[in-house]
Amino acid sequence: MLRQRRLLAMTLTLLAVALTALAVQWTRNRLGDESTLTGWTLLASTAGLYLLTARKRMIARRLGPVAAWLQLHMYMGTFASVVFLMHIGLPIRGIFEVWLASCFVIVAVSGIALGFMSRSMPKKLAAIESDYLLEQIPALQFSVARDAHQVALASASLGEGATLAEFYQRRLLPFFQAPRSLVYRLVPNGITRRQLLRELNDLDRYLAERGTESRQRLVTMVKSKDDLDYHMALQTRLRMLFVCHVSLTWALALMIGVHVVLVYRFQGSML
Amino acid sequence: VSDGELKKDVSAPRPNPKSAWRCGLEAMGSACVPGPGPNGECCKETALRECDSKFSRGCQVQCVGAKECELARLVAPEENAEHEQLGPCIPVRSNLLSRQTLALNLAILTGGVLLCCMAVPQREAVFVPGTLSAKHSQILGNRLVSERCSLCHPNAHVSSVSDQDALCMKCHDSHMPAAALKSPHDLTVEQFSELGVTRVENKLVAMETQCAVCHKEHHGNTHDLKKISDQRCQSCHQSAFNSFGDGHPEFKNFPYQTERHLAFDHQAHAGKHFAQKNETFDCRGCHVDLQKTGDVGPVFRSLGFEVACARCHTEPMRAAMVDGWALLQIPSIEPADALDGSLGLQTWPANAQFGYDGPIDLPMRLLLAADADVASALERLPPSGRLSEVKSENVVEVAAVRTLAIGLRRLIHEVASEGQAAWKRRLTVVARNALHRELAEAEASLIDDMVAGLPPDLFRHIEQQWFGTHERLASGGAEARSMIPTRLVSGQDLVGGDELLNGGDGSDADSLLLNAAGSNDQLGDDNSNSANGDLLLGSELSNSLSPSAEQNTKLTKLSGWKHVSQGGWYLDEELLAVRYMPQGHADPLLAAWAQFTVLIEGTIDSHEPSSGWHDPNLALGKIVPGGCTECHILPIHSSAISAVAAWRSVKRPVNAKPFTKFDHSPHLALPMVRDCRYCHILNESGDASLGAILKSAATANRSRVESRFVSARETAHEFLTGEFAGMQQTQCNACHREGGANDGCTQCHNYHVGTDGFEWSRIQR
């Protein structure tokens, strides 16, 4: 069902793109102004993208599920991006034109990335047992770090000596207390997790039974902390892209308006 | 969290995604469950207070009911002990509010920046959609920044709508005025019809095209505004071909369908004339001048007579014109005609009264044919046009000769009394009769050139000397007879008039000439003769009037090449002719006479051939002496007289941009095509030269009523058109192909043809 819906939506999008390309070609063949055609098409499709925002605000009326509107938004955004490429001439010249195009590109690229990530992220997050809200993750990270600290302190009083505590201080303390690196936040991976777990396992030869238990608890905490970090990285990345996508919405609308007025004022027609 | 295991609590109440604020303690794991109010205030007390109500308005957690108040449980002090320890609520902005705030701030920032940009004088630099092309930048470079845009876009500052193209044409009107039509190729509907565009295609013809459709400005300093994609051309030219190398229509004898005005036989020159002189036939010698640049680079149709032809053709031309051109010659009539008082020919020169003789050539025919009766008489003359063939017993022919003689006498008298006006009037009448309409400006100008420089004094001299003498001869007897200049017998000196009149052989010419020169009383009366130094006859005679020289000076016969070597009019006392000595090559008078003759002869098909002036023996190459028309193919239509200077090497007007263009310059630099014969291949098929073909064509058409000039022109054009093998597209495709040299439409074709280019192309066709 989902596949059929996507296939239908993609077919419709491609059909719209093909029709627009044919119209542009037809206009060009008749020495018409294809910029006007693509410009108004782009304006109309861009205005259609704002319908999602409007739909979110109109919760009292029955206008279909937001998810459907989101799908419409995604495919219309894809169509608008193609029309945008038809409309502009490369290289883009003029300071204002570069601003406008950059703004559109940022919104479009972030939107496309959001579309892909919204499809791929659930699978990645579902691979993790727990489900966390982004707002709750710092508290959970704090909690895990506190527990790990307590386990490490307790292990110092055991018969094995300070082996586990020393390892915690040297290797685990930065992992639990400090935020993950920028590289990890951009591209979350399990390298550190696997390395720490391997090193913890290597401590077994120095630990007695109680020490092994403590080591096992630390292993669990490392996994939990890494899962939290993974969640946080993915969700933050998604949220940042979303912020990037949404924050330029009104600036883009404003610049589009100025662009249309300028075009018609300087083209010889009045607007 | 217990022992590192995190519980997955999806049932726990989550913050409203549309709320603007959230609890700041959330990150510490002890969030206030109701969360902040809509304005960020702590909602705990409000939630408890309103717990009994159906909804806890304003808080993030809805109350599920008074009896089982989940909210009350959640905010009970015992359940939130930790929260109490942490202190008061710290509301922070929700993601939604943060995004909205950011978006609003960015929009305000963008609007502010745009407003600031609009306010500064350099706003054009911000809003211009790209720099102008180099040429427009140069024009606008010295303008104030604030004025630059409004020069081409006044609408941006005023409330009226103006035509953008009209602004373009303000500057471009001078070199392509027809572009204001906005039609395809700047042509009119009538011109398209002439090109054979069908009615269906006329839809495109009626289409108006804006300048900016093809010429995209603001694409940078290096952008070529004139660079037009093939797709633009193929908007209308939708023949199914992809590129120049793939499906382009074959050349149709390009470029040799162009009308040529010089009957230059390349084959004969290369294989015969140059070979005889053991010289190399090099195309560059006549066509390439690296010091000049023309329409097709340094290659010209001809570098001109002086450069290309004079070396071989000057001497033959001079030889052909050594005696000048007898435009008017008094024919000989029967003495009885002169004695017949009813004819009024008593004053006819005595030395032109020895029977019907003398040619009636074309110039004299044209001048005499203005008189209707003379025109009629001319038609009754023998076909050869020579009076010697008139038989005395043929009453019709004799009457015609007499009428002709009377007309000639009238002509001489008119010119002597009215001057050039009489000459001009007669030619105008003939031309008007032949063309059956009023003369065009070019034709009238042509007659002016034919008349220019004609000295009326010569005719006064004829009146007084040739005809007046006879009057005295008739009345004065022997004394007067001694004053008559006699005819010269070819190859002999002047002979005594008495002897000639008495039937002598003219052996003693010197004494008679002295007598003639001694008639100073007549010459003295003619002030203009003595005062006008360029009148050679008058000068000679004046000099001869010196009493001291009268006895000893021996005047020689006037020779055109010797006495009038720089050109001009003179009298042939021997043959009683008015002669003109051309000034060499490109003599304007000969050119005008030749063009006039061709023009008049060209009309012969359209009306009765018996027009009096028609000379059936006239050959195309012999219209005027010197063989002008052997090389120059003159237009037969009056409209072409002003359109193309047929006598000169064809040079395209500056503004004329035909449909097809070609520049030899870059090609001559390439080793492969440096040799002209790479493209211009002579056809080896024909053995006959152009001269032989024309001669046979003239012979074949002699008996026909139609103009020999028209058929000869066609023959010449046919020969010249087929002189070279038509160029093949593959010759161009060797370089102009995809991935090679430019093979775009505009590489060889102009778009802005306009009327000038159209006319040029039409003339070329």
Short mmCIF file of N, CA, C and O in Angstrom, two decimals, chain A residues 25 28-35 56-57 59 93-97 99 129-133 135-136 138-140 142-144 147 217 220-221 224 228 239 242-243 246-248 250-251 254-255 258 262 265-270, chain B residues 1 3-4 6 8 10 14-15 18 22 26-29 95 99-100 102-103 106-107 110-111 113-114 117-118 125-131 149 153 155-162 164 207 209 213 216 218-220 231-232 235:
data_model
loop_
_atom_site.label_atom_id
_atom_site.label_comp_id
_atom_site.label_asym_id
_atom_site.label_seq_id
_atom_site.Cartn_x
_atom_site.Cartn_y
_atom_site.Cartn_z
N GLN A 25 9.41 24.07 -23.30
CA GLN A 25 9.92 23.84 -24.65
C GLN A 25 8.99 24.44 -25.70
O GLN A 25 9.43 25.06 -26.66
N ARG A 28 9.42 28.11 -25.61
CA ARG A 28 10.71 28.49 -26.20
C ARG A 28 10.66 28.38 -27.72
O ARG A 28 11.18 29.23 -28.43
N ASN A 29 10.02 27.35 -28.20
CA ASN A 29 9.93 27.16 -29.65
C ASN A 29 9.13 28.25 -30.33
O ASN A 29 9.31 28.50 -31.51
N ARG A 30 8.26 28.88 -29.56
CA ARG A 30 7.48 29.98 -30.13
C ARG A 30 8.03 31.32 -29.68
O ARG A 30 7.33 32.34 -29.72
N LEU A 31 9.29 31.31 -29.32
CA LEU A 31 10.00 32.53 -28.93
C LEU A 31 9.27 33.25 -27.81
O LEU A 31 9.30 34.47 -27.73
N GLY A 32 8.58 32.47 -26.97
CA GLY A 32 7.92 33.08 -25.82
C GLY A 32 8.89 33.26 -24.67
O GLY A 32 10.08 32.94 -24.77
N ASP A 33 8.37 33.79 -23.58
CA ASP A 33 9.22 34.05 -22.42
C ASP A 33 9.07 32.89 -21.45
O ASP A 33 8.14 32.86 -20.64
N GLU A 34 9.99 31.96 -21.55
CA GLU A 34 9.88 30.79 -20.68
C GLU A 34 10.16 31.13 -19.22
O GLU A 34 9.73 30.43 -18.31
N SER A 35 10.87 32.23 -19.00
CA SER A 35 11.16 32.63 -17.61
C SER A 35 9.86 33.00 -16.90
O SER A 35 9.69 32.69 -15.71
N LYS A 56 -1.36 23.06 9.53
CA LYS A 56 -1.01 22.80 10.92
C LYS A 56 -1.70 23.78 11.87
O LYS A 56 -1.95 23.48 13.02
N ARG A 57 -1.96 24.96 11.35
CA ARG A 57 -2.60 25.94 12.20
C ARG A 57 -4.11 25.75 12.26
O ARG A 57 -4.75 26.17 13.21
N ILE A 59 -6.42 23.42 13.08
CA ILE A 59 -6.64 22.10 13.67
C ILE A 59 -8.11 21.82 13.88
O ILE A 59 -8.50 20.70 14.09
N ARG A 93 23.57 35.47 -11.27
CA ARG A 93 24.28 36.75 -11.14
C ARG A 93 23.41 37.73 -10.39
O ARG A 93 22.20 37.62 -10.37
N GLY A 94 24.07 38.70 -9.78
CA GLY A 94 23.34 39.72 -9.04
C GLY A 94 23.27 39.35 -7.57
O GLY A 94 22.99 38.20 -7.21
N ILE A 95 23.53 40.35 -6.72
CA ILE A 95 23.60 40.07 -5.29
C ILE A 95 22.24 39.57 -4.76
O ILE A 95 22.16 38.55 -4.09
N PHE A 96 21.20 40.31 -5.11
CA PHE A 96 19.88 39.93 -4.60
C PHE A 96 19.46 38.57 -5.15
O PHE A 96 18.89 37.74 -4.42
N GLU A 97 19.75 38.36 -6.42
CA GLU A 97 19.37 37.08 -7.02
C GLU A 97 20.11 35.92 -6.34
O GLU A 97 19.54 34.84 -6.16
N TRP A 99 21.12 35.93 -3.24
CA TRP A 99 20.47 35.75 -1.93
C TRP A 99 19.22 34.89 -2.08
O TRP A 99 19.02 33.94 -1.34
N GLU A 129 16.59 -0.46 21.49
CA GLU A 129 15.46 -0.97 22.24
C GLU A 129 14.57 0.15 22.77
O GLU A 129 13.36 0.06 22.71
N SER A 130 15.20 1.17 23.30
CA SER A 130 14.43 2.21 23.97
C SER A 130 14.10 3.34 23.02
O SER A 130 14.76 3.55 22.00
N ASP A 131 13.06 4.09 23.42
CA ASP A 131 12.63 5.24 22.64
C ASP A 131 12.70 6.46 23.55
O ASP A 131 12.13 6.45 24.64
N TYR A 132 13.39 7.46 23.15
CA TYR A 132 13.62 8.61 24.01
C TYR A 132 13.17 9.88 23.32
O TYR A 132 13.39 10.07 22.12
N LEU A 133 12.59 10.74 24.17
CA LEU A 133 12.32 12.08 23.69
C LEU A 133 13.60 12.89 23.77
O LEU A 133 14.37 12.76 24.71
N GLU A 135 14.05 15.92 24.45
CA GLU A 135 14.11 16.79 25.62
C GLU A 135 14.51 16.05 26.88
O GLU A 135 15.06 16.62 27.82
N GLN A 136 14.21 14.75 26.91
CA GLN A 136 14.51 13.95 28.11
C GLN A 136 15.91 13.36 28.10
O GLN A 136 16.40 12.93 29.14
N PRO A 138 19.02 14.57 27.91
CA PRO A 138 20.05 15.11 28.83
C PRO A 138 19.88 14.61 30.26
O PRO A 138 20.86 14.28 30.94
N ALA A 139 18.63 14.56 30.67
CA ALA A 139 18.42 14.08 32.03
C ALA A 139 18.82 12.62 32.16
O ALA A 139 19.43 12.21 33.16
N LEU A 140 18.48 11.84 31.17
CA LEU A 140 18.85 10.42 31.20
C LEU A 140 20.36 10.25 31.13
O LEU A 140 20.94 9.38 31.81
N PHE A 142 22.47 12.36 32.23
CA PHE A 142 22.96 12.74 33.56
C PHE A 142 22.78 11.59 34.55
O PHE A 142 23.68 11.30 35.36
N SER A 143 21.65 10.96 34.43
CA SER A 143 21.37 9.85 35.34
C SER A 143 22.34 8.69 35.15
O SER A 143 22.87 8.13 36.11
N VAL A 144 22.57 8.35 33.92
CA VAL A 144 23.49 7.24 33.62
C VAL A 144 24.90 7.60 34.11
O VAL A 144 25.60 6.76 34.71
N ASP A 147 25.07 7.23 37.88
CA ASP A 147 25.12 5.83 38.28
C ASP A 147 26.48 5.21 38.00
O ASP A 147 27.03 4.46 38.82
N ARG A 217 28.06 -4.08 35.02
CA ARG A 217 27.13 -2.95 35.13
C ARG A 217 27.63 -1.76 34.32
O ARG A 217 26.85 -1.04 33.69
N THR A 220 26.83 -2.25 30.72
CA THR A 220 25.44 -1.91 30.42
C THR A 220 25.26 -0.40 30.33
O THR A 220 24.54 0.12 29.46
N MET A 221 25.90 0.30 31.24
CA MET A 221 25.78 1.76 31.25
C MET A 221 26.43 2.39 30.01
O MET A 221 25.92 3.38 29.48
N SER A 224 24.00 1.99 27.35
CA SER A 224 22.88 2.93 27.48
C SER A 224 23.30 4.33 27.09
O SER A 224 22.56 5.05 26.39
N LEU A 228 21.82 6.60 24.11
CA LEU A 228 21.30 7.96 24.32
C LEU A 228 22.01 8.95 23.38
O LEU A 228 21.37 9.83 22.78
N ARG A 239 16.39 17.72 13.90
CA ARG A 239 15.77 18.97 14.36
C ARG A 239 16.49 20.19 13.79
O ARG A 239 15.85 21.18 13.44
N PHE A 242 15.42 20.68 10.37
CA PHE A 242 14.07 21.20 10.36
C PHE A 242 14.07 22.71 10.66
O PHE A 242 13.35 23.49 10.02
N VAL A 243 14.88 23.08 11.64
CA VAL A 243 15.01 24.51 11.96
C VAL A 243 15.51 25.26 10.73
O VAL A 243 15.01 26.33 10.38
N VAL A 246 12.72 25.52 8.16
CA VAL A 246 11.55 26.34 8.51
C VAL A 246 11.92 27.81 8.75
O VAL A 246 11.17 28.71 8.40
N SER A 247 13.10 28.00 9.29
CA SER A 247 13.43 29.37 9.72
C SER A 247 13.52 30.35 8.56
O SER A 247 13.29 31.54 8.73
N LEU A 248 13.85 29.86 7.35
CA LEU A 248 13.97 30.76 6.19
C LEU A 248 12.66 30.94 5.43
O LEU A 248 12.61 31.58 4.39
N TRP A 250 9.80 32.59 5.91
CA TRP A 250 9.20 33.91 5.70
C TRP A 250 10.18 34.85 5.00
O TRP A 250 9.77 35.73 4.22
N ALA A 251 11.47 34.64 5.27
CA ALA A 251 12.47 35.44 4.54
C ALA A 251 12.40 35.12 3.05
O ALA A 251 12.48 36.01 2.19
N LEU A 254 9.33 36.71 1.53
CA LEU A 254 9.54 38.15 1.35
C LEU A 254 10.39 38.43 0.11
O LEU A 254 10.07 39.30 -0.71
N MET A 255 11.45 37.67 -0.03
CA MET A 255 12.34 37.90 -1.18
C MET A 255 11.67 37.52 -2.51
O MET A 255 11.89 38.16 -3.53
N VAL A 258 9.59 40.48 -3.46
CA VAL A 258 10.42 41.57 -4.00
C VAL A 258 10.89 41.22 -5.41
O VAL A 258 10.89 42.07 -6.31
N LEU A 262 10.16 43.40 -8.74
CA LEU A 262 11.29 43.93 -9.50
C LEU A 262 11.24 43.49 -10.96
O LEU A 262 11.44 44.28 -11.88
N ARG A 265 8.44 45.38 -12.72
CA ARG A 265 8.72 46.82 -12.83
C ARG A 265 9.79 47.09 -13.87
O ARG A 265 9.73 48.06 -14.61
N PHE A 266 10.77 46.22 -13.94
CA PHE A 266 11.90 46.47 -14.85
C PHE A 266 11.73 45.80 -16.21
O PHE A 266 12.52 46.02 -17.10
N GLN A 267 10.71 44.99 -16.33
CA GLN A 267 10.51 44.30 -17.60
C GLN A 267 9.76 45.17 -18.59
O GLN A 267 9.76 44.91 -19.78
N GLY A 268 9.14 46.20 -18.11
CA GLY A 268 8.36 47.05 -19.01
C GLY A 268 6.88 46.94 -18.73
O GLY A 268 6.08 47.66 -19.31
N SER A 269 6.51 46.03 -17.86
CA SER A 269 5.10 45.90 -17.51
C SER A 269 4.90 46.46 -16.11
O SER A 269 5.83 46.52 -15.32
N MET A 270 3.71 46.84 -15.85
CA MET A 270 3.44 47.38 -14.53
C MET A 270 2.83 46.27 -13.67
O MET A 270 2.10 45.42 -14.15
N VAL B 1 15.70 5.41 36.23
CA VAL B 1 16.73 4.54 35.67
C VAL B 1 17.25 3.67 36.80
O VAL B 1 17.64 4.16 37.84
N ASP B 3 19.92 0.53 37.45
CA ASP B 3 20.99 -0.32 36.93
C ASP B 3 21.23 -0.13 35.42
O ASP B 3 21.50 -1.08 34.70
N GLY B 4 21.13 1.06 35.03
CA GLY B 4 21.46 1.37 33.63
C GLY B 4 20.38 1.03 32.64
O GLY B 4 20.51 1.30 31.46
N LEU B 6 17.00 1.67 30.89
CA LEU B 6 16.07 2.77 30.69
C LEU B 6 14.71 2.22 30.35
O LEU B 6 14.58 1.32 29.52
N LYS B 8 11.04 2.35 28.77
CA LYS B 8 10.42 2.98 27.61
C LYS B 8 8.99 3.33 27.97
O LYS B 8 8.11 2.49 27.93
N VAL B 10 6.06 5.15 26.97
CA VAL B 10 5.34 5.90 25.94
C VAL B 10 4.01 6.41 26.47
O VAL B 10 3.36 7.23 25.85
N ARG B 14 3.25 13.67 27.43
CA ARG B 14 4.31 14.38 26.69
C ARG B 14 3.90 15.84 26.53
O ARG B 14 2.70 16.15 26.50
N PRO B 15 4.84 16.69 26.37
CA PRO B 15 4.49 18.10 26.22
C PRO B 15 3.73 18.35 24.90
O PRO B 15 3.97 17.69 23.90
N LYS B 18 2.48 22.06 20.38
CA LYS B 18 2.16 23.41 19.95
C LYS B 18 2.37 24.43 21.06
O LYS B 18 2.14 25.62 20.88
N ARG B 22 8.27 25.30 27.63
CA ARG B 22 8.39 24.01 28.31
C ARG B 22 9.20 24.21 29.58
O ARG B 22 9.88 25.24 29.74
N GLU B 26 13.29 20.08 32.80
CA GLU B 26 13.12 18.82 32.06
C GLU B 26 14.46 18.16 31.77
O GLU B 26 14.61 16.93 31.86
N ALA B 27 15.43 19.00 31.43
CA ALA B 27 16.75 18.44 31.12
C ALA B 27 17.41 17.83 32.34
O ALA B 27 18.34 17.03 32.19
N MET B 28 16.92 18.20 33.53
CA MET B 28 17.52 17.64 34.74
C MET B 28 16.75 16.42 35.23
O MET B 28 17.03 15.87 36.28
N GLY B 29 15.76 16.06 34.48
CA GLY B 29 15.02 14.86 34.83
C GLY B 29 13.93 15.09 35.84
O GLY B 29 13.34 14.13 36.33
N ASN B 95 10.61 24.31 21.22
CA ASN B 95 11.21 24.28 19.88
C ASN B 95 10.36 25.05 18.87
O ASN B 95 10.87 25.71 17.98
N ARG B 99 11.69 28.14 16.76
CA ARG B 99 11.68 28.17 15.30
C ARG B 99 10.92 29.39 14.77
O ARG B 99 11.37 30.07 13.84
N GLN B 100 9.77 29.63 15.38
CA GLN B 100 8.98 30.76 14.91
C GLN B 100 9.72 32.08 15.15
O GLN B 100 9.70 32.98 14.31
N LEU B 102 12.93 32.45 15.37
CA LEU B 102 14.06 32.52 14.43
C LEU B 102 13.58 32.92 13.03
O LEU B 102 14.17 33.78 12.36
N ALA B 103 12.48 32.29 12.60
CA ALA B 103 11.96 32.59 11.26
C ALA B 103 11.52 34.05 11.17
O ALA B 103 11.80 34.74 10.18
N LEU B 106 14.59 36.27 11.14
CA LEU B 106 15.26 36.24 9.83
C LEU B 106 14.48 37.03 8.79
O LEU B 106 15.06 37.72 7.95
N ALA B 107 13.15 36.93 8.84
CA ALA B 107 12.33 37.69 7.90
C ALA B 107 12.49 39.18 8.15
O ALA B 107 12.62 39.97 7.20
N THR B 110 15.87 40.16 6.92
CA THR B 110 15.90 40.23 5.45
C THR B 110 15.21 41.49 4.95
O THR B 110 15.73 42.21 4.08
N GLY B 111 14.02 41.73 5.51
CA GLY B 111 13.30 42.94 5.12
C GLY B 111 14.09 44.20 5.42
O GLY B 111 14.15 45.12 4.60
N VAL B 113 17.35 44.49 5.70
CA VAL B 113 18.50 44.59 4.78
C VAL B 113 18.04 45.08 3.41
O VAL B 113 18.68 45.94 2.78
N LEU B 114 16.91 44.54 2.95
CA LEU B 114 16.40 44.97 1.65
C LEU B 114 16.02 46.45 1.67
O LEU B 114 16.30 47.18 0.70
N CYS B 117 19.11 48.42 1.55
CA CYS B 117 19.69 48.39 0.20
C CYS B 117 18.93 49.32 -0.74
O CYS B 117 19.51 49.95 -1.62
N MET B 118 17.63 49.38 -0.57
CA MET B 118 16.84 50.26 -1.43
C MET B 118 17.11 51.72 -1.13
O MET B 118 16.92 52.58 -2.00
N ALA B 125 23.35 48.24 -7.61
CA ALA B 125 24.37 47.20 -7.55
C ALA B 125 23.86 45.96 -6.83
O ALA B 125 24.32 44.85 -7.08
N VAL B 126 22.89 46.16 -5.93
CA VAL B 126 22.36 45.03 -5.18
C VAL B 126 21.29 44.30 -5.98
O VAL B 126 21.26 43.08 -6.06
N PHE B 127 20.43 45.08 -6.62
CA PHE B 127 19.26 44.46 -7.25
C PHE B 127 19.46 44.14 -8.72
O PHE B 127 18.61 43.50 -9.33
N VAL B 128 20.54 44.63 -9.33
CA VAL B 128 20.74 44.31 -10.74
C VAL B 128 20.97 42.80 -10.87
O VAL B 128 21.71 42.20 -10.10
N PRO B 129 20.28 42.18 -11.82
CA PRO B 129 20.38 40.71 -11.91
C PRO B 129 21.60 40.24 -12.69
O PRO B 129 21.53 39.27 -13.45
N GLY B 130 22.69 40.95 -12.59
CA GLY B 130 23.91 40.56 -13.30
C GLY B 130 24.47 41.75 -14.04
O GLY B 130 23.73 42.68 -14.40
N THR B 131 25.75 41.74 -14.28
CA THR B 131 26.38 42.86 -14.97
C THR B 131 25.99 42.88 -16.44
O THR B 131 25.64 41.86 -17.02
N CYS B 149 19.96 52.25 -14.51
CA CYS B 149 18.83 51.35 -14.73
C CYS B 149 17.73 52.05 -15.50
O CYS B 149 17.13 51.48 -16.42
N HIS B 153 15.22 51.04 -18.29
CA HIS B 153 14.01 50.58 -17.59
C HIS B 153 13.32 51.76 -16.93
O HIS B 153 13.28 51.87 -15.71
N ASN B 155 10.30 52.29 -16.60
CA ASN B 155 9.08 51.89 -15.89
C ASN B 155 9.31 51.72 -14.40
O ASN B 155 8.39 51.79 -13.62
N ALA B 156 10.54 51.43 -14.06
CA ALA B 156 10.82 51.20 -12.65
C ALA B 156 10.66 52.47 -11.83
O ALA B 156 10.54 52.42 -10.62
N HIS B 157 10.66 53.61 -12.49
CA HIS B 157 10.62 54.88 -11.75
C HIS B 157 9.42 55.73 -12.12
O HIS B 157 9.15 56.71 -11.47
N VAL B 158 8.75 55.39 -13.19
CA VAL B 158 7.58 56.18 -13.56
C VAL B 158 6.39 55.24 -13.66
O VAL B 158 6.54 54.02 -13.67
N SER B 159 5.23 55.83 -13.72
CA SER B 159 4.03 55.00 -13.67
C SER B 159 3.47 54.68 -15.05
O SER B 159 2.41 54.12 -15.18
N SER B 160 4.17 55.09 -16.09
CA SER B 160 3.66 54.81 -17.43
C SER B 160 4.37 53.60 -18.01
O SER B 160 5.53 53.33 -17.70
N VAL B 161 3.66 52.92 -18.85
CA VAL B 161 4.23 51.74 -19.51
C VAL B 161 4.85 52.18 -20.84
O VAL B 161 4.20 52.83 -21.64
N SER B 162 6.09 51.86 -21.06
CA SER B 162 6.73 52.22 -22.32
C SER B 162 7.23 50.95 -23.01
O SER B 162 7.37 49.90 -22.40
N GLN B 164 9.78 48.67 -24.32
CA GLN B 164 11.20 48.42 -24.06
C GLN B 164 12.00 48.39 -25.36
O GLN B 164 13.11 48.91 -25.43
N MET B 207 3.93 37.51 -36.35
CA MET B 207 4.34 37.50 -34.95
C MET B 207 5.34 38.62 -34.67
O MET B 207 6.24 38.87 -35.47
N THR B 209 8.33 39.95 -32.35
CA THR B 209 9.38 39.39 -31.50
C THR B 209 10.07 40.52 -30.76
O THR B 209 10.52 41.48 -31.37
N VAL B 213 13.85 38.67 -26.35
CA VAL B 213 13.60 37.24 -26.52
C VAL B 213 14.89 36.51 -26.89
O VAL B 213 15.17 35.42 -26.40
N LYS B 216 19.66 38.36 -24.48
CA LYS B 216 19.52 38.32 -23.02
C LYS B 216 20.62 39.16 -22.40
O LYS B 216 21.80 38.80 -22.47
N HIS B 218 22.28 41.33 -18.99
CA HIS B 218 22.60 41.06 -17.59
C HIS B 218 23.15 39.64 -17.41
O HIS B 218 22.89 39.00 -16.39
N HIS B 219 23.85 39.17 -18.41
CA HIS B 219 24.47 37.85 -18.28
C HIS B 219 25.98 37.96 -18.20
O HIS B 219 26.69 37.06 -18.64
N GLY B 220 26.44 39.06 -17.70
CA GLY B 220 27.87 39.19 -17.49
C GLY B 220 28.57 39.95 -18.59
O GLY B 220 28.05 40.12 -19.70
N GLN B 231 18.36 26.68 -31.48
CA GLN B 231 16.98 26.39 -31.12
C GLN B 231 16.08 27.58 -31.44
O GLN B 231 14.93 27.40 -31.83
N ARG B 232 16.62 28.79 -31.25
CA ARG B 232 15.84 29.99 -31.56
C ARG B 232 15.49 30.00 -33.05
O ARG B 232 14.37 30.33 -33.42
N SER B 235 12.86 27.59 -34.09
CA SER B 235 11.49 27.87 -33.67
C SER B 235 10.61 28.04 -34.89
O SER B 235 9.46 27.60 -34.91
#
